[in-house]
Amino acid sequence: MARRLAAAGCVAAEDEAAELVRAATDDDLESMVARRSTGEPLSWITGTASFCGLTVLVDPGVYVPRWQSETLARRAADLLPETGTAVDLCTGTGAVALALAAARPRARVVATEVDPRAAACARRNGVDVMEGHLADPLPVDLAGTVDLMTGVLPYVPIDGLHLLPRDVLAFEPRVALDGGADGLTLVTEAVAASTRWVRPGGWLLLEVGTDQVDGVGALFQSAGYGAVTLLDDDEGDPRAVAGQRYGGSVAPPGGQASSR
Ligand SMILES: C[S@@+](CC[C@H](N)C(=O)[O-])C[C@H]1O[C@@H](n2cnc3c(N)ncnc32)[C@H](O)[C@@H]1O
């Protein structure tokens, strides 16, 4: 089985074969191997992915959470107060929201998602998800109260989509990947929209491409976030931007703390 998977282009064929055996019932192993040999994501076939040590349910058609996003999830969990409020934009399966809820069981964690299939999957994972565009579906009572907003938004530029691995392009939903002309259409909108929700002193963390972090850091600063930091993934590549909203006791450089 591992040889078949390797011949089909699977890099970690031995591990994948073992995972398929674990997930299979007696009569469906052959069809699972055949599906994987076409390049279909392993998690769509087994129905799960591992994220921050958690087992996340993954429905076919829904973006598979990536290990690179664990950096953002772990840092976000550190920043979320025990009984705080977090919003995870574009939650997909709900992986980041689940990691936050696992680390801070007494916190309120809500999420948004535009794709009904992904929203249904996040609900199956137990995430409180609202369907709609970016922060639009959030209840108004959250305005100005959110301690932490996270997001792994689509950030691939349209003319870079063809550079993605063949299987990602062939199978994963374009709505999860396509970030518009420069890749930052939704990210730019989310940074601007976040200031309605994130309280002064609260945090915004967004994952983007390594070549986008500096530009996104500048966006954070012009939207009123300080302490802007780039977060490295486990391979040492900067993959996310974090910033703390000015206001309250958090003053911009050279400025005075305000009660905004
Ligand atoms: C790159 S995936 C990340 C999913 C999840 N956060 C994760 O890390 O596994 C981006 C997700 O954003 C969703 N999405 C795309 N456009 C959106 C929008 N305008 N508003 C809300 N969600 C959106 C996609 O359906 C997809 O689930």
Tab-separated table of C-alpha atoms and ligand atoms in Angstrom:
chain	number	residue	atom	x	y	z
A	1	MET	CA	0.000	0.000	0.000
A	2	ALA	CA	2.824	2.394	0.882
A	3	ARG	CA	4.449	1.595	-2.472
A	4	ARG	CA	1.221	2.465	-4.300
A	5	LEU	CA	0.923	5.741	-2.422
A	6	ALA	CA	4.574	6.598	-3.065
A	7	ALA	CA	4.121	5.845	-6.761
A	8	ALA	CA	1.125	8.198	-6.748
A	9	GLY	CA	3.355	10.972	-5.395
A	10	CYS	CA	2.683	10.842	-1.628
A	11	VAL	CA	5.798	12.064	0.165
A	12	ALA	CA	5.064	10.424	3.544
A	13	ALA	CA	3.679	7.227	2.024
A	14	GLU	CA	4.479	4.921	4.991
A	15	ASP	CA	2.830	7.251	7.511
A	16	GLU	CA	-0.168	7.810	5.273
A	17	ALA	CA	-0.627	4.095	4.701
A	18	ALA	CA	-0.613	3.539	8.469
A	19	GLU	CA	-3.165	6.330	8.926
A	20	LEU	CA	-5.470	4.877	6.271
A	21	VAL	CA	-5.258	1.451	7.911
A	22	ARG	CA	-6.188	3.008	11.255
A	23	ALA	CA	-9.162	4.883	9.782
A	24	ALA	CA	-10.451	2.083	7.520
A	25	THR	CA	-13.119	-0.451	8.241
A	26	ASP	CA	-12.545	-3.881	6.658
A	27	ASP	CA	-14.212	-3.225	3.342
A	28	ASP	CA	-13.242	0.348	2.482
A	29	LEU	CA	-9.433	0.331	2.673
A	30	GLU	CA	-9.032	-0.317	-1.044
A	31	SER	CA	-11.307	2.590	-1.998
A	32	MET	CA	-9.499	4.855	0.486
A	33	VAL	CA	-6.131	4.056	-1.092
A	34	ALA	CA	-7.599	4.648	-4.545
A	35	ARG	CA	-8.969	8.039	-3.453
A	36	ARG	CA	-5.637	9.057	-1.915
A	37	SER	CA	-3.835	7.990	-5.085
A	38	THR	CA	-5.802	10.621	-7.011
A	39	GLY	CA	-4.382	13.307	-4.712
A	40	GLU	CA	-7.510	13.766	-2.594
A	41	PRO	CA	-6.463	15.188	0.803
A	42	LEU	CA	-5.747	12.454	3.363
A	43	SER	CA	-7.904	14.228	5.956
A	44	TRP	CA	-10.973	14.143	3.666
A	45	ILE	CA	-10.569	10.380	3.476
A	46	THR	CA	-9.822	9.654	7.146
A	47	GLY	CA	-12.208	12.419	8.290
A	48	THR	CA	-9.748	13.952	10.751
A	49	ALA	CA	-6.633	16.091	11.065
A	50	SER	CA	-4.346	16.718	14.003
A	51	PHE	CA	-3.978	20.364	15.070
A	52	CYS	CA	-2.191	21.566	18.222
A	53	GLY	CA	-2.478	18.033	19.593
A	54	LEU	CA	-6.248	17.950	19.015
A	55	THR	CA	-8.169	15.713	16.641
A	56	VAL	CA	-10.253	17.931	14.354
A	57	LEU	CA	-13.072	16.564	12.191
A	58	VAL	CA	-12.558	17.455	8.525
A	59	ASP	CA	-15.406	17.089	6.029
A	60	PRO	CA	-14.703	16.570	2.319
A	61	GLY	CA	-14.624	19.933	0.560
A	62	VAL	CA	-13.346	21.826	3.610
A	63	TYR	CA	-9.840	23.340	3.865
A	64	VAL	CA	-7.527	21.058	5.839
A	65	PRO	CA	-5.878	22.864	8.785
A	66	ARG	CA	-2.103	23.190	8.311
A	67	TRP	CA	0.677	22.685	10.872
A	68	GLN	CA	2.013	26.135	9.924
A	69	SER	CA	-1.067	27.698	11.561
A	70	GLU	CA	-0.295	26.103	14.932
A	71	THR	CA	2.159	28.957	15.647
A	72	LEU	CA	-0.649	31.500	15.435
A	73	ALA	CA	-3.029	29.335	17.474
A	74	ARG	CA	-0.501	28.782	20.280
A	75	ARG	CA	0.494	32.446	20.526
A	76	ALA	CA	-3.169	33.450	20.450
A	77	ALA	CA	-3.976	31.033	23.291
A	78	ASP	CA	-1.196	32.621	25.372
A	79	LEU	CA	-2.720	36.074	24.811
A	80	LEU	CA	-6.329	35.107	25.570
A	81	PRO	CA	-7.350	35.839	29.190
A	82	GLU	CA	-8.819	32.862	31.107
A	83	THR	CA	-12.375	34.211	30.880
A	84	GLY	CA	-11.798	36.419	27.831
A	85	THR	CA	-13.550	36.645	24.482
A	86	ALA	CA	-12.003	35.490	21.217
A	87	VAL	CA	-13.186	35.650	17.618
A	88	ASP	CA	-11.712	33.416	14.926
A	89	LEU	CA	-12.454	34.811	11.452
A	90	CYS	CA	-12.666	32.426	8.482
A	91	THR	CA	-12.598	29.429	10.787
A	92	GLY	CA	-12.855	26.578	8.238
A	93	THR	CA	-13.068	23.361	10.286
A	94	GLY	CA	-12.774	25.537	13.410
A	95	ALA	CA	-9.232	24.321	14.163
A	96	VAL	CA	-7.906	27.591	15.606
A	97	ALA	CA	-11.103	28.192	17.600
A	98	LEU	CA	-10.842	24.671	19.021
A	99	ALA	CA	-7.218	25.203	20.046
A	100	LEU	CA	-8.225	28.423	21.823
A	101	ALA	CA	-11.150	26.754	23.582
A	102	ALA	CA	-8.955	23.829	24.645
A	103	ALA	CA	-6.321	26.158	26.115
A	104	ARG	CA	-8.875	28.499	27.745
A	105	PRO	CA	-11.975	26.421	28.562
A	106	ARG	CA	-13.636	29.310	30.437
A	107	ALA	CA	-13.234	31.801	27.587
A	108	ARG	CA	-15.968	32.643	25.062
A	109	VAL	CA	-14.785	31.646	21.588
A	110	VAL	CA	-16.891	32.455	18.526
A	111	ALA	CA	-16.071	32.119	14.852
A	112	THR	CA	-17.193	33.210	11.396
A	113	GLU	CA	-17.140	31.404	8.065
A	114	VAL	CA	-18.608	32.176	4.642
A	115	ASP	CA	-18.723	28.633	3.210
A	116	PRO	CA	-21.753	26.687	4.512
A	117	ARG	CA	-19.911	23.349	4.199
A	118	ALA	CA	-17.050	24.621	6.343
A	119	ALA	CA	-19.450	26.216	8.836
A	120	ALA	CA	-21.284	22.885	9.203
A	121	CYS	CA	-17.955	21.129	9.782
A	122	ALA	CA	-16.930	23.692	12.431
A	123	ARG	CA	-20.284	23.124	14.146
A	124	ARG	CA	-19.659	19.368	14.133
A	125	ASN	CA	-16.420	20.198	15.931
A	126	GLY	CA	-18.431	22.066	18.550
A	127	VAL	CA	-17.460	25.577	17.454
A	128	ASP	CA	-19.948	28.456	17.852
A	129	VAL	CA	-19.774	29.632	14.235
A	130	MET	CA	-21.765	32.348	12.487
A	131	GLU	CA	-22.123	32.261	8.736
A	132	GLY	CA	-21.139	35.305	6.723
A	133	HIS	CA	-18.386	37.571	5.436
A	134	LEU	CA	-15.432	38.233	7.767
A	135	ALA	CA	-16.708	39.924	10.961
A	136	ASP	CA	-20.121	40.904	9.533
A	137	PRO	CA	-22.160	38.172	11.289
A	138	LEU	CA	-20.822	38.939	14.791
A	139	PRO	CA	-23.444	40.072	17.315
A	140	VAL	CA	-23.282	43.818	18.036
A	141	ASP	CA	-22.827	43.197	21.759
A	142	LEU	CA	-19.284	42.029	20.983
A	143	ALA	CA	-18.285	45.427	19.549
A	144	GLY	CA	-15.313	46.822	21.470
A	145	THR	CA	-15.156	43.821	23.838
A	146	VAL	CA	-13.068	41.247	21.994
A	147	ASP	CA	-9.783	40.399	23.731
A	148	LEU	CA	-8.377	38.523	20.784
A	149	MET	CA	-9.206	38.209	17.089
A	150	THR	CA	-7.498	35.574	14.968
A	151	GLY	CA	-7.712	34.691	11.307
A	152	VAL	CA	-6.165	32.375	8.758
A	153	LEU	CA	-7.763	34.109	5.784
A	154	PRO	CA	-7.264	33.316	2.104
A	155	TYR	CA	-4.052	35.147	1.134
A	156	VAL	CA	-2.757	33.656	-2.111
A	157	PRO	CA	-2.574	36.245	-4.940
A	158	ILE	CA	-4.692	35.209	-7.939
A	159	ASP	CA	-1.703	34.948	-10.229
A	160	GLY	CA	0.127	32.815	-7.638
A	161	LEU	CA	-2.637	30.218	-7.361
A	162	HIS	CA	-1.116	28.127	-10.155
A	163	LEU	CA	2.082	27.766	-8.076
A	164	LEU	CA	0.279	25.858	-5.315
A	165	PRO	CA	0.858	22.096	-5.097
A	166	ARG	CA	-1.147	20.278	-7.769
A	167	ASP	CA	-3.358	18.431	-5.297
A	168	VAL	CA	-4.202	21.585	-3.341
A	169	LEU	CA	-5.288	23.282	-6.550
A	170	ALA	CA	-7.221	20.270	-7.767
A	171	PHE	CA	-9.123	19.590	-4.553
A	172	GLU	CA	-9.183	22.358	-1.961
A	173	PRO	CA	-11.872	25.029	-2.329
A	174	ARG	CA	-10.768	28.178	-4.112
A	175	VAL	CA	-12.711	30.298	-1.607
A	176	ALA	CA	-10.214	29.124	1.028
A	177	LEU	CA	-7.164	30.191	-0.970
A	178	ASP	CA	-7.889	33.120	-3.277
A	179	GLY	CA	-6.811	36.386	-1.661
A	180	GLY	CA	-7.531	38.618	-4.671
A	181	ALA	CA	-5.116	40.541	-6.874
A	182	ASP	CA	-2.295	41.007	-4.332
A	183	GLY	CA	-3.472	38.266	-1.963
A	184	LEU	CA	-4.398	40.795	0.692
A	185	THR	CA	-7.912	41.868	-0.299
A	186	LEU	CA	-9.601	40.097	2.626
A	187	VAL	CA	-6.703	40.650	5.027
A	188	THR	CA	-6.812	44.425	4.421
A	189	GLU	CA	-10.565	44.456	4.976
A	190	ALA	CA	-10.266	42.340	8.118
A	191	VAL	CA	-7.623	44.604	9.675
A	192	ALA	CA	-9.850	47.643	9.111
A	193	ALA	CA	-12.993	45.851	10.340
A	194	SER	CA	-11.257	44.464	13.449
A	195	THR	CA	-11.055	47.853	15.142
A	196	ARG	CA	-14.827	47.822	15.632
A	197	TRP	CA	-14.571	44.589	17.637
A	198	VAL	CA	-11.166	44.358	19.323
A	199	ARG	CA	-11.102	46.273	22.595
A	200	PRO	CA	-8.309	48.760	23.363
A	201	GLY	CA	-5.433	46.617	24.617
A	202	GLY	CA	-6.816	43.550	22.803
A	203	TRP	CA	-4.930	41.623	20.134
A	204	LEU	CA	-5.234	40.862	16.426
A	205	LEU	CA	-3.319	37.914	14.932
A	206	LEU	CA	-3.461	37.079	11.231
A	207	GLU	CA	-1.569	34.452	9.255
A	208	VAL	CA	-0.212	35.552	5.880
A	209	GLY	CA	2.508	34.534	3.439
A	210	THR	CA	6.153	35.020	4.392
A	211	ASP	CA	6.555	37.676	1.702
A	212	GLN	CA	3.461	39.531	2.964
A	213	VAL	CA	4.306	39.940	6.669
A	214	ASP	CA	6.033	43.318	6.382
A	215	GLY	CA	3.212	44.883	4.375
A	216	VAL	CA	0.620	43.475	6.751
A	217	GLY	CA	2.611	44.736	9.756
A	218	ALA	CA	2.352	48.232	8.236
A	219	LEU	CA	-1.412	47.747	7.780
A	220	PHE	CA	-1.709	46.856	11.474
A	221	GLN	CA	0.172	49.996	12.454
A	222	SER	CA	-1.919	52.311	10.327
A	223	ALA	CA	-5.119	50.751	11.713
A	224	GLY	CA	-4.046	51.554	15.299
A	225	TYR	CA	-2.159	48.471	16.456
A	226	GLY	CA	1.175	48.624	18.284
A	227	ALA	CA	3.608	46.017	19.601
A	228	VAL	CA	3.477	44.619	16.065
A	229	THR	CA	5.366	41.324	15.988
A	230	LEU	CA	6.033	38.737	13.315
A	231	LEU	CA	5.505	35.112	14.379
A	232	ASP	CA	7.733	32.377	12.945
A	233	ASP	CA	6.498	28.896	12.110
A	234	ASP	CA	8.396	25.800	13.279
A	235	GLU	CA	10.730	26.084	10.280
A	236	GLY	CA	11.688	29.632	11.263
A	237	ASP	CA	9.717	31.396	8.517
A	238	PRO	CA	7.623	34.429	9.510
A	239	ARG	CA	4.014	33.352	8.937
A	240	ALA	CA	1.798	35.611	11.021
A	241	VAL	CA	1.462	39.144	12.341
A	242	ALA	CA	0.322	40.062	15.851
A	243	GLY	CA	-0.544	43.523	17.139
A	244	GLN	CA	-2.102	45.101	20.214
A	245	ARG	CA	-4.775	47.720	19.770
A	246	TYR	CA	-3.924	51.152	21.097
A	247	GLY	CA	-6.221	52.737	23.645
A	248	GLY	CA	-6.918	52.236	27.349
A	249	SER	CA	-3.529	51.830	29.023
A	250	VAL	CA	-1.835	51.006	25.699
A	251	ALA	CA	-0.454	54.209	24.195
A	252	PRO	CA	1.054	54.734	20.762
A	253	PRO	CA	4.771	55.623	20.790
A	254	GLY	CA	5.112	59.213	22.000
A	255	GLY	CA	1.360	59.362	22.637
A	256	GLN	CA	-0.749	59.314	25.759
A	257	ALA	CA	-2.925	56.478	26.968
A	258	SER	CA	-6.544	57.226	26.209
A	259	SER	CA	-9.851	55.804	27.313
A	260	ARG	CA	-10.886	54.914	23.757
B	1	LIG	C1	-7.146	29.316	4.479
B	1	LIG	S1	-8.690	28.703	5.036
B	1	LIG	C2	-8.372	28.640	6.805
B	1	LIG	C3	-9.368	27.889	7.606
B	1	LIG	C4	-9.007	27.749	9.081
B	1	LIG	N1	-8.866	29.038	9.702
B	1	LIG	C5	-7.751	26.947	9.258
B	1	LIG	O1	-6.718	27.506	9.606
B	1	LIG	O2	-7.810	25.733	9.028
B	1	LIG	C6	-9.701	30.125	4.840
B	1	LIG	C7	-11.155	29.944	5.222
B	1	LIG	O3	-11.795	31.208	5.041
B	1	LIG	C8	-13.089	31.019	4.524
B	1	LIG	N2	-13.479	32.273	3.864
B	1	LIG	C9	-13.129	32.714	2.638
B	1	LIG	N3	-13.632	33.935	2.399
B	1	LIG	C10	-14.309	34.289	3.523
B	1	LIG	C11	-15.032	35.455	3.910
B	1	LIG	N4	-15.164	36.489	3.069
B	1	LIG	N5	-15.601	35.486	5.126
B	1	LIG	C12	-15.486	34.423	5.978
B	1	LIG	N6	-14.814	33.287	5.671
B	1	LIG	C13	-14.211	33.228	4.462
B	1	LIG	C14	-12.929	29.835	3.601
B	1	LIG	O4	-14.158	29.208	3.338
B	1	LIG	C15	-11.948	28.969	4.397
B	1	LIG	O5	-12.635	28.085	5.258
